């Protein structure tokens, strides 16, 4: 490779002076190409870990891993240089990219306990919306440090020697660097040997520990391959045929049992309303904290009177769409790469769900969300999930707001309005927004519910603001009950939250209240993992329904359970869910709860075969060749998206036809 290294003094004609200048230029080039990646990795880890001492300790204890991170940073620098052709400009671009990676990862960990993943790049507007919620001195200092570093490197343009590589050499350097990053990203055989020799231990099921142990650049690169879900080893037409045969046998016995069981509705179809309340949780579960009065009277009454229990959420503090994905499709996030977002990555074609199932049963299947339809790609995904219509905030008429967002009471009014003006029975999947974080600003004015306990003033304010919003959610549920208890239409309501709220950075309120012992999730006991992912679930119906106690149930198994409560025949994938839930009702990537409520890190041996069936079916429906539809429930499993999706919001005549109305006058809504 030929380097054209020219000294800054171009007027010099003395060869004796030119040779030292060229030597100095070569040394400067080497120092820059080696030194900048070293400093970049150190800076990234310092931003991420927040402590000079912790960063040095990690480097000393993991020297091989440190140099692997440096190597990847060098490849990025070399690749950018091959494109740009200027050392200083390439260095500043690389510093900016790596700095942004560290900043985003730091913010995500502080907010929801998850680092920065390759697929987060696909979030676009969502990432900007979340970033706007991040404030604080620590974040501002880190942003300032990154900007200063970028400017300092850029200023080196007037210090470094001008280095010119022939075009062919730059192309070669760029291709080599790109391949090296690709090799580690997809873990080619050679890269795998290097990683094994270096002692890299990839902890996919605990990504925060994965990043802490391996370093940000390396862990991020290794996660690239996790963007592609690998085919299960025993996935085949034959294995799916065996699952179908088992399901057909169980469906036959299920029909026989159903024929002798009581149907409280005598075949009449009830409205089925799911309300997934944003960040809803029971703050009275916090230890060492007391409230001036009960903030959740409706929830606590229903826990005594109706079917209720707890759902095991795959999320904490964010990732609402992943909970929707589990409930609506019956699929589990534990079968997908840690930190992935199916709505962004995997749902790009029709996927069978509760929405498409209820539509097949003669229901009007509707999604309601009091935020903008583009968020988490719902506008497109809801069509692929088989909804007939999706009412996002753009279609709310002069909505009431409370705090930052549309109020929960307004959402309840919209649910009531949609049911009252629709002739057909309705399946409604509702997602609220009012009590979305952050809670460090008393956005509801003076909070009615006062907290007593050993909390700092900041933690006390955060908890009181959150509790006020949780109370509003509780009252919005009561509004629905008050309306439908006197309705002639049989109606069932399923109410729960998507995840625990993020009550301050680093789990501040949870720690101060003694709910958990550490902000480091890798140090949590299995019991703490369970507590930090358990969400209250309550149901209500205006018709007789036996009370059941649900100790714990994964979100992915909720749909099958509700269909059982309604005495509705379950389609194939939900029938398989019931079988698995009977053995392991709680299923996360790092926690398994068996039928006796015992906690495990892995699925018990007796359940492994059934879990593999579940994994194969999920892969078949999302990524595979749809073998299952060839053997069972073909129409449901292979159903295409609704041709008239959202027509009622674009074509008024279609709206009237869909609602079974002959005039534009809607049924009156009872005053609440």
XYZ file of C-alpha atoms in Angstrom:
672
model
C 0.000 0.000 0.000
C 1.460 3.364 -1.030
C 1.085 6.279 1.384
C 1.507 9.813 0.165
C 2.592 11.552 3.365
C 3.231 15.216 2.793
C 4.632 17.593 5.411
C 2.773 20.820 6.103
C 5.721 22.908 4.724
C 5.260 22.301 1.002
C 8.021 24.825 0.024
C 10.843 22.670 1.377
C 12.993 21.121 -1.361
C 15.611 19.603 0.947
C 15.368 15.759 0.890
C 17.123 15.564 4.267
C 14.346 17.667 5.811
C 11.589 15.812 3.906
C 12.522 12.361 5.219
C 12.095 13.281 8.926
C 8.859 15.029 8.028
C 7.561 11.898 6.330
C 8.665 9.797 9.314
C 6.833 12.170 11.634
C 3.756 11.992 9.444
C 3.847 8.183 9.526
C 4.176 8.173 13.294
C 1.332 10.684 13.622
C -0.857 8.537 11.381
C -0.173 5.388 13.423
C -0.704 7.175 16.716
C -4.011 8.592 15.505
C -5.345 5.322 14.052
C -4.399 3.408 17.205
C -4.795 6.089 19.844
C -8.255 7.319 18.870
C -9.906 3.859 19.099
C -8.204 3.315 22.482
C -9.504 6.623 23.801
C -12.910 6.101 22.177
C -13.499 2.758 23.895
C -12.335 4.168 27.212
C -14.684 7.131 26.783
C -17.626 4.945 25.771
C -17.221 2.709 28.792
C -16.809 5.713 31.070
C -20.069 7.214 29.745
C -21.834 3.901 30.152
C -20.445 2.920 33.577
C -20.392 6.417 35.048
C -17.236 5.837 37.100
C -13.564 6.224 36.262
C -12.690 3.536 38.814
C -15.219 1.023 37.437
C -13.981 1.644 33.897
C -10.332 1.067 34.826
C -11.241 -2.055 36.807
C -13.119 -3.489 33.806
C -10.196 -2.780 31.456
C -7.626 -4.332 33.818
C -9.763 -7.415 34.470
C -10.808 -7.862 30.815
C -7.844 -6.771 28.716
C -8.641 -9.114 25.816
C -12.236 -7.905 25.674
C -11.041 -4.304 25.850
C -8.775 -4.773 22.830
C -11.569 -6.510 20.902
C -13.669 -3.381 21.471
C -10.709 -1.272 20.348
C -10.362 -3.410 17.220
C -14.006 -2.879 16.292
C -13.657 0.872 16.864
C -10.544 0.864 14.664
C -12.514 -0.889 11.907
C -15.241 1.750 12.104
C -12.631 4.539 11.953
C -10.848 2.904 9.018
C -14.116 2.377 7.146
C -15.177 6.011 7.604
C -11.686 7.171 6.600
C -11.843 5.059 3.440
C -15.012 6.941 2.492
C -14.117 10.461 3.649
C -10.372 10.534 3.040
C -9.541 12.953 5.879
C -8.121 11.729 9.176
C -9.537 14.472 11.380
C -12.974 14.512 9.767
C -13.142 10.706 9.857
C -12.076 10.737 13.485
C -14.715 13.297 14.445
C -17.457 11.331 12.648
C -16.367 8.115 14.350
C -16.199 9.834 17.738
C -19.702 11.213 17.216
C -21.123 7.809 16.237
C -19.524 5.981 19.153
C -20.434 8.773 21.542
C -24.073 8.687 20.460
C -24.087 4.925 20.915
C -22.807 5.297 24.477
C -25.234 8.138 25.259
C -28.286 6.268 23.983
C -27.257 3.133 25.836
C -26.729 5.067 29.061
C -30.145 6.728 28.757
C -31.944 3.477 27.943
C -30.371 1.662 30.888
C -31.338 4.477 33.241
C -34.891 4.576 31.913
C -35.868 0.948 31.334
C -32.860 -1.177 32.256
C -31.962 -2.115 28.673
C -28.888 -1.038 26.649
C -28.757 0.145 23.038
C -29.491 -2.578 20.481
C -28.871 -2.602 16.717
C -32.610 -2.746 16.031
C -33.189 0.418 18.076
C -31.943 2.279 14.989
C -35.288 1.378 13.367
C -37.288 3.274 15.997
C -36.979 6.646 14.229
C -39.676 8.880 15.744
C -40.100 6.666 18.810
C -36.471 7.133 19.843
C -36.768 10.905 19.526
C -39.958 10.868 21.599
C -38.270 8.861 24.370
C -35.109 10.974 24.236
C -37.175 14.091 24.936
C -38.146 12.607 28.295
C -34.501 12.321 29.455
C -33.293 15.183 31.590
C -30.853 15.641 34.415
C -27.359 16.880 35.143
C -25.668 13.532 34.491
C -27.176 13.248 31.002
C -26.296 16.843 30.120
C -22.686 16.367 31.264
C -22.342 13.293 29.073
C -23.804 15.065 26.060
C -21.410 17.953 26.633
C -18.438 15.606 26.938
C -19.262 13.944 23.616
C -19.608 17.290 21.839
C -16.276 18.514 23.246
C -14.542 15.301 22.144
C -15.927 15.636 18.613
C -14.764 19.258 18.359
C -11.267 18.456 19.716
C -10.779 15.655 17.194
C -12.018 17.891 14.381
C -9.513 20.607 15.384
C -6.705 18.093 14.835
C -7.255 18.741 11.131
C -4.902 21.679 11.488
C -2.281 19.607 13.326
C -2.207 16.227 11.621
C -0.179 15.722 8.427
C -2.108 15.469 5.195
C -2.342 11.784 4.252
C -3.472 10.701 0.822
C -4.126 7.058 -0.068
C -4.546 5.901 -3.664
C -8.195 5.132 -4.474
C -7.566 1.388 -4.785
C -5.926 1.322 -1.358
C -8.824 3.179 0.230
C -11.301 0.764 -1.352
C -9.274 -2.167 -0.016
C -9.086 -0.669 3.483
C -12.814 0.053 3.485
C -13.768 -3.439 2.309
C -11.461 -5.108 4.832
C -12.868 -3.013 7.701
C -16.454 -3.603 6.599
C -15.891 -7.352 6.376
C -14.266 -7.461 9.804
C -17.280 -5.739 11.375
C -19.619 -8.005 9.400
C -17.716 -11.122 10.504
C -18.133 -10.275 14.181
C -21.709 -9.136 13.634
C -22.845 -12.445 12.146
C -20.177 -14.497 13.961
C -18.504 -16.224 11.025
C -16.461 -19.374 11.873
C -13.189 -17.416 12.020
C -14.731 -14.672 14.164
C -16.253 -17.358 16.361
C -12.844 -18.892 16.984
C -11.406 -15.481 17.889
C -14.281 -14.819 20.265
C -13.950 -18.245 21.863
C -10.196 -17.833 22.253
C -10.778 -14.426 23.853
C -13.215 -15.952 26.319
C -16.225 -13.954 25.169
C -19.388 -15.081 26.953
C -22.466 -13.730 25.201
C -25.357 -13.453 27.670
C -28.352 -13.040 25.359
C -30.954 -13.531 28.113
C -29.518 -10.701 30.248
C -28.405 -7.962 27.897
C -27.432 -5.471 30.592
C -24.971 -8.005 31.988
C -23.900 -8.853 28.431
C -22.927 -5.215 27.776
C -21.335 -4.796 31.215
C -19.122 -7.854 30.795
C -18.169 -7.596 27.118
C -18.112 -3.851 26.553
C -20.493 -1.676 24.565
C -18.947 -1.889 21.083
C -18.486 -5.666 21.193
C -21.886 -6.464 22.730
C -23.647 -4.166 20.249
C -21.861 -5.827 17.319
C -22.596 -9.343 18.584
C -26.281 -8.441 18.776
C -26.431 -7.774 15.031
C -26.932 -11.473 14.367
C -29.787 -11.503 16.878
C -31.746 -9.226 14.547
C -32.335 -12.392 12.536
C -34.241 -15.109 14.375
C -32.568 -18.473 13.631
C -34.659 -21.432 12.584
C -35.134 -23.922 15.447
C -33.064 -27.060 14.962
C -36.041 -29.417 14.788
C -38.407 -27.140 12.854
C -39.849 -29.049 9.883
C -43.083 -30.011 8.193
C -43.033 -33.281 10.134
C -42.577 -31.644 13.545
C -45.414 -29.191 12.883
C -47.639 -32.035 11.631
C -47.104 -33.808 14.951
C -48.097 -30.659 16.853
C -51.229 -30.303 14.692
C -52.243 -33.907 15.366
C -51.907 -33.335 19.101
C -53.955 -30.137 18.913
C -56.702 -31.792 16.866
C -56.979 -34.528 19.475
C -57.150 -32.003 22.316
C -59.730 -29.909 20.434
C -61.962 -32.990 20.045
C -61.821 -33.748 23.765
C -62.327 -30.050 24.497
C -65.540 -29.973 22.462
C -66.804 -32.990 24.402
C -66.103 -31.253 27.718
C -67.655 -27.992 26.508
C -70.859 -29.799 25.567
C -71.528 -30.602 29.222
C -70.338 -27.288 30.679
C -72.653 -24.367 31.326
C -72.725 -21.457 28.904
C -74.007 -18.417 30.831
C -74.898 -16.570 27.613
C -76.653 -19.416 25.779
C -74.647 -18.726 22.647
C -75.065 -14.936 22.676
C -71.862 -13.119 21.808
C -70.635 -10.647 24.444
C -68.578 -7.532 23.828
C -64.976 -8.274 24.837
C -63.013 -5.204 25.889
C -59.311 -5.401 26.712
C -57.946 -2.304 28.444
C -54.167 -2.217 28.684
C -53.519 0.774 30.920
C -50.202 2.559 30.394
C -47.698 1.707 33.155
C -50.550 0.613 35.451
C -49.428 -1.047 38.667
C -50.507 -1.129 42.287
C -48.282 1.287 44.235
C -49.692 0.003 47.532
C -47.579 -3.113 46.967
C -44.495 -1.048 47.835
C -43.016 -1.977 51.183
C -42.374 0.622 53.902
C -44.800 3.100 52.267
C -48.282 4.197 53.318
C -50.902 6.237 51.454
C -53.352 8.763 52.853
C -56.189 6.707 51.306
C -56.689 3.807 48.917
C -55.795 5.041 45.406
C -57.232 1.953 43.661
C -60.639 1.185 45.177
C -62.045 -0.353 41.984
C -59.094 -2.676 41.442
C -59.026 -3.820 45.069
C -62.795 -4.481 45.044
C -62.591 -6.516 41.837
C -59.677 -8.519 43.239
C -62.113 -9.747 45.911
C -65.202 -10.168 43.724
C -64.082 -11.205 40.205
C -61.510 -13.255 38.376
C -58.199 -11.572 39.051
C -54.514 -12.171 39.593
C -51.192 -11.100 38.124
C -49.701 -11.059 34.643
C -45.996 -11.596 34.027
C -44.874 -8.834 31.692
C -41.797 -9.181 29.447
C -41.103 -5.451 29.914
C -40.163 -2.926 32.558
C -40.686 0.822 32.217
C -41.247 0.768 28.439
C -41.775 -1.405 25.361
C -45.571 -1.343 25.479
C -45.879 -2.824 21.992
C -44.114 -6.015 23.101
C -46.865 -6.636 25.654
C -49.503 -6.040 22.973
C -47.647 -8.498 20.764
C -47.740 -11.201 23.431
C -51.401 -10.729 24.364
C -52.750 -10.363 20.835
C -50.746 -13.109 19.111
C -50.120 -15.524 21.981
C -46.440 -15.515 21.030
C -43.695 -15.028 23.613
C -40.867 -12.520 23.700
C -38.796 -15.210 25.425
C -38.516 -16.946 22.040
C -37.036 -13.825 20.412
C -33.710 -12.000 20.799
C -33.435 -9.945 23.963
C -34.497 -6.337 23.426
C -36.166 -6.982 20.069
C -39.353 -5.191 19.006
C -41.628 -7.401 16.864
C -43.798 -4.487 15.742
C -40.697 -2.926 14.194
C -38.801 -6.037 13.110
C -41.011 -9.051 12.518
C -44.676 -8.181 11.829
C -44.494 -7.364 8.145
C -47.204 -9.742 6.878
C -50.567 -10.948 8.249
C -50.147 -12.677 11.614
C -53.044 -14.554 13.290
C -54.197 -12.854 16.482
C -57.143 -12.325 18.799
C -58.214 -9.489 16.506
C -58.486 -11.714 13.429
C -60.039 -14.539 15.473
C -62.850 -12.376 16.856
C -63.421 -10.896 13.395
C -63.966 -14.450 12.132
C -66.564 -14.953 14.877
C -68.729 -12.077 13.631
C -67.264 -9.362 15.834
C -66.219 -5.873 14.873
C -62.545 -5.980 15.792
C -61.193 -2.575 16.811
C -58.000 -1.134 18.273
C -58.126 2.085 20.315
C -55.053 4.029 21.411
C -54.991 7.567 22.790
C -51.696 8.400 21.098
C -50.575 8.894 17.513
C -50.992 5.936 15.207
C -47.418 5.911 13.887
C -45.994 5.090 17.319
C -44.519 1.578 17.350
C -45.743 1.273 13.752
C -49.280 0.454 14.948
C -50.981 1.911 11.852
C -49.438 -0.858 9.754
C -49.156 -3.619 12.346
C -52.796 -3.487 13.408
C -53.803 -4.132 9.836
C -51.497 -7.167 9.688
C -52.935 -8.445 12.984
C -56.418 -8.499 11.481
C -58.079 -5.489 13.075
C -60.920 -4.051 11.054
C -60.289 -0.555 12.334
C -57.842 1.398 14.480
C -58.865 4.535 16.336
C -55.718 6.443 17.299
C -55.576 9.931 18.813
C -55.944 11.515 15.360
C -59.534 10.240 15.297
C -60.558 11.433 18.770
C -62.962 14.384 18.618
C -61.894 17.281 20.879
C -60.460 14.940 23.500
C -59.962 15.839 27.140
C -56.314 15.858 28.161
C -54.831 15.429 31.602
C -51.180 16.046 32.284
C -49.298 15.511 29.041
C -51.701 13.191 27.210
C -55.337 12.314 26.446
C -57.042 11.352 29.698
C -58.016 7.809 30.627
C -61.570 9.051 31.208
C -61.684 10.213 27.589
C -60.596 6.751 26.458
C -63.431 5.164 28.453
C -65.910 7.568 26.866
C -64.658 6.550 23.426
C -65.001 2.844 24.250
C -68.582 3.407 25.390
C -69.370 5.438 22.285
C -67.961 2.803 19.921
C -69.892 -0.038 21.573
C -73.151 1.925 21.762
C -73.141 2.893 18.104
C -72.154 -0.536 16.763
C -74.756 -3.200 16.056
C -72.357 -6.138 15.998
C -70.638 -7.436 19.143
C -67.236 -5.813 19.555
C -63.724 -6.957 20.364
C -61.810 -3.861 21.439
C -58.126 -3.792 22.343
C -57.457 -0.516 24.139
C -54.128 1.094 25.015
C -54.147 4.210 27.198
C -51.510 6.927 27.489
C -52.363 9.346 30.319
C -49.984 7.965 32.957
C -46.951 7.551 30.722
C -43.730 8.663 32.437
C -41.808 10.590 33.479
C -43.318 11.413 36.851
C -40.722 13.840 38.211
C -42.949 16.798 37.262
C -46.212 17.158 39.269
C -48.204 17.401 36.061
C -51.599 16.802 37.698
C -51.286 19.853 39.946
C -51.607 19.100 43.641
C -51.728 15.326 44.076
C -54.663 14.094 46.153
C -52.863 11.024 47.470
C -50.123 11.682 50.010
C -47.307 9.245 50.729
C -45.649 8.521 54.040
C -42.404 6.597 54.281
C -38.636 6.841 54.342
C -38.401 8.467 50.898
C -36.383 11.423 49.665
C -38.467 14.451 48.586
C -37.823 13.639 44.914
C -38.919 10.024 45.322
C -41.998 11.081 47.295
C -43.013 13.548 44.561
C -42.499 10.955 41.809
C -44.581 8.353 43.645
C -47.415 10.765 44.435
C -47.610 11.947 40.817
C -47.661 8.377 39.548
C -50.275 7.337 42.117
C -52.595 10.172 41.077
C -52.449 8.895 37.487
C -52.999 5.298 38.614
C -56.081 6.439 40.537
C -57.419 8.093 37.378
C -56.947 4.803 35.529
C -58.828 3.013 38.312
C -61.696 5.479 38.009
C -61.807 5.162 34.219
C -62.377 1.436 34.742
C -65.191 2.241 37.156
C -66.701 4.490 34.477
C -66.892 1.511 32.109
C -68.408 -0.698 34.788
C -71.032 1.917 35.690
C -72.101 2.127 32.058
C -72.156 -1.546 31.107
C -73.685 -2.901 34.331
C -77.047 -1.569 33.147
C -76.499 -2.430 29.476
C -78.602 -5.060 27.735
C -75.506 -6.131 25.808
C -73.418 -8.785 27.593
C -69.966 -7.298 28.090
C -66.681 -8.502 29.538
C -63.804 -6.186 30.507
C -60.198 -7.349 30.945
C -58.073 -4.684 32.636
C -54.300 -4.752 33.275
C -51.106 -2.758 32.812
C -48.331 -3.238 30.299
C -45.361 -2.966 32.686
C -44.258 -1.505 35.986
C -43.635 2.260 35.847
C -40.157 3.744 35.805
C -40.282 5.560 39.127
C -37.104 7.608 38.866
C -33.723 6.771 37.417
C -31.935 3.648 38.670
C -35.180 2.247 40.156
C -35.070 5.078 42.716
C -38.481 4.683 44.360
C -38.346 0.883 44.370
C -34.971 0.946 46.140
C -35.889 3.611 48.663
C -39.131 1.804 49.495
C -37.242 -1.472 50.026
C -39.066 -3.244 47.192
C -35.727 -4.313 45.681
C -32.207 -4.356 47.109
C -30.171 -3.182 44.122
C -30.447 -1.146 40.943
C -28.225 -3.707 39.203
C -30.662 -6.132 37.578
C -27.990 -8.842 37.348
C -28.014 -8.948 41.158
C -31.778 -9.438 41.473
C -33.056 -12.665 42.955
C -35.658 -14.626 41.009
C -38.268 -13.348 43.447
C -37.242 -9.760 42.686
C -37.384 -10.417 38.937
C -40.887 -11.782 39.431
C -42.006 -8.758 41.510
C -40.600 -6.265 39.010
C -42.534 -7.879 36.151
C -45.855 -8.739 37.852
C -48.858 -6.600 36.877
C -52.338 -6.656 38.464
C -55.048 -8.234 36.278
C -58.773 -7.819 36.961
C -61.838 -8.791 34.965
C -65.489 -7.793 35.149
C -68.621 -8.915 33.334
C -72.296 -7.979 33.479
C -73.209 -11.667 33.276
C -72.485 -14.586 35.581
C -68.913 -15.765 35.400
C -67.270 -18.005 38.022
C -64.531 -16.276 40.016
C -61.015 -17.574 39.410
C -57.760 -16.736 41.153
C -54.769 -16.397 38.804
C -51.529 -16.448 40.844
C -49.398 -15.591 37.816
C -49.841 -15.851 34.057
C -47.628 -14.661 31.216
C -49.117 -12.040 28.918
C -48.746 -14.480 26.034
C -51.177 -16.905 27.731
C -53.858 -14.325 28.615
C -55.760 -14.631 25.318
C -56.216 -18.382 25.679
C -57.389 -17.954 29.258
C -60.005 -15.362 28.282
C -61.318 -17.596 25.483
C -61.706 -20.388 28.045
C -63.614 -18.043 30.357
C -65.954 -17.213 27.480
C -66.393 -20.892 26.507
C -65.086 -20.119 23.029
C -63.255 -22.733 21.002
C -59.569 -21.829 20.850
C -57.742 -21.753 17.510
C -54.624 -23.889 17.165
C -51.942 -21.544 18.465
C -53.998 -20.461 21.493
C -54.870 -24.091 22.234
C -51.142 -24.846 22.367
C -50.734 -21.865 24.715
C -53.213 -23.448 27.134
C -51.252 -26.685 27.177
C -47.983 -24.901 27.930
C -49.541 -22.547 30.486
C -50.791 -25.540 32.459
C -47.139 -26.526 33.039
C -45.296 -23.184 33.051
C -47.801 -20.338 33.511
C -44.956 -17.814 33.794
C -42.395 -17.579 30.999
C -39.701 -14.923 30.585
C -36.235 -15.217 29.082
C -34.680 -15.195 32.575
C -37.521 -16.535 34.724
C -39.777 -19.571 34.523
C -42.672 -20.114 36.936
C -44.031 -23.656 37.075
C -47.533 -24.859 37.971
C -46.598 -24.934 41.678
C -45.413 -21.297 41.464
C -41.803 -22.397 41.978
C -39.238 -20.144 40.299
C -36.565 -21.366 37.867
C -34.028 -19.870 35.493
C -34.792 -22.504 32.852
C -37.780 -24.576 31.825
C -37.999 -27.885 33.770
C -36.979 -30.968 31.801
C -40.532 -32.346 31.793
C -41.736 -29.283 29.861
C -38.908 -28.939 27.342
C -40.596 -30.970 24.586
C -43.803 -28.935 24.799
C -41.787 -25.714 24.855
C -40.045 -26.790 21.647
C -43.449 -27.331 20.040
C -44.397 -23.812 21.122
C -41.143 -22.403 19.734
C -41.625 -24.211 16.424
C -45.210 -22.985 16.026
C -44.191 -19.410 16.808
C -41.395 -19.603 14.249
C -43.769 -21.169 11.719
C -46.300 -18.352 12.094
C -43.821 -15.451 12.101
C -40.942 -16.558 9.877
C -41.498 -20.077 8.587
C -43.467 -21.709 5.806
C -46.835 -21.764 7.590
C -46.916 -25.557 7.761
C -49.477 -25.498 10.580
C -52.130 -23.953 8.326
C -51.883 -27.010 6.076
C -53.101 -29.274 8.873
C -55.440 -27.266 11.102
C -57.436 -24.004 11.222
C -56.383 -23.057 7.702
C -58.758 -20.106 7.266
C -57.738 -18.496 10.548
C -53.996 -19.166 10.273
C -53.730 -18.010 6.651
C -56.171 -15.110 6.781
C -55.128 -11.959 4.924
C -55.493 -8.437 6.264
C -58.933 -6.789 6.240
C -59.496 -5.226 2.815
C -61.559 -2.408 4.350
C -59.117 -1.714 7.194
C -59.877 1.681 8.786
C -62.428 2.486 6.087
C -64.750 4.117 8.616
C -62.207 6.894 9.147
C -61.635 7.468 5.433
C -65.017 6.558 3.908
C -68.108 7.643 5.914
C -70.407 5.362 3.904
C -68.229 2.378 4.725
C -68.418 3.373 8.380
C -72.205 3.258 8.362
C -72.242 -0.132 6.675
C -69.688 -1.530 9.110
C -71.724 -0.304 12.089
C -74.981 -1.652 10.705
C -76.570 1.832 10.696
C -78.837 3.405 8.107
C -78.440 6.986 9.335
C -75.497 8.952 10.659
C -77.158 9.309 14.071
C -75.327 7.337 16.756
C -76.877 5.783 19.815
C -76.891 8.146 22.790
C -74.082 7.683 25.281
C -75.031 7.640 28.931
C -73.690 10.571 30.914
C -70.828 9.531 33.160
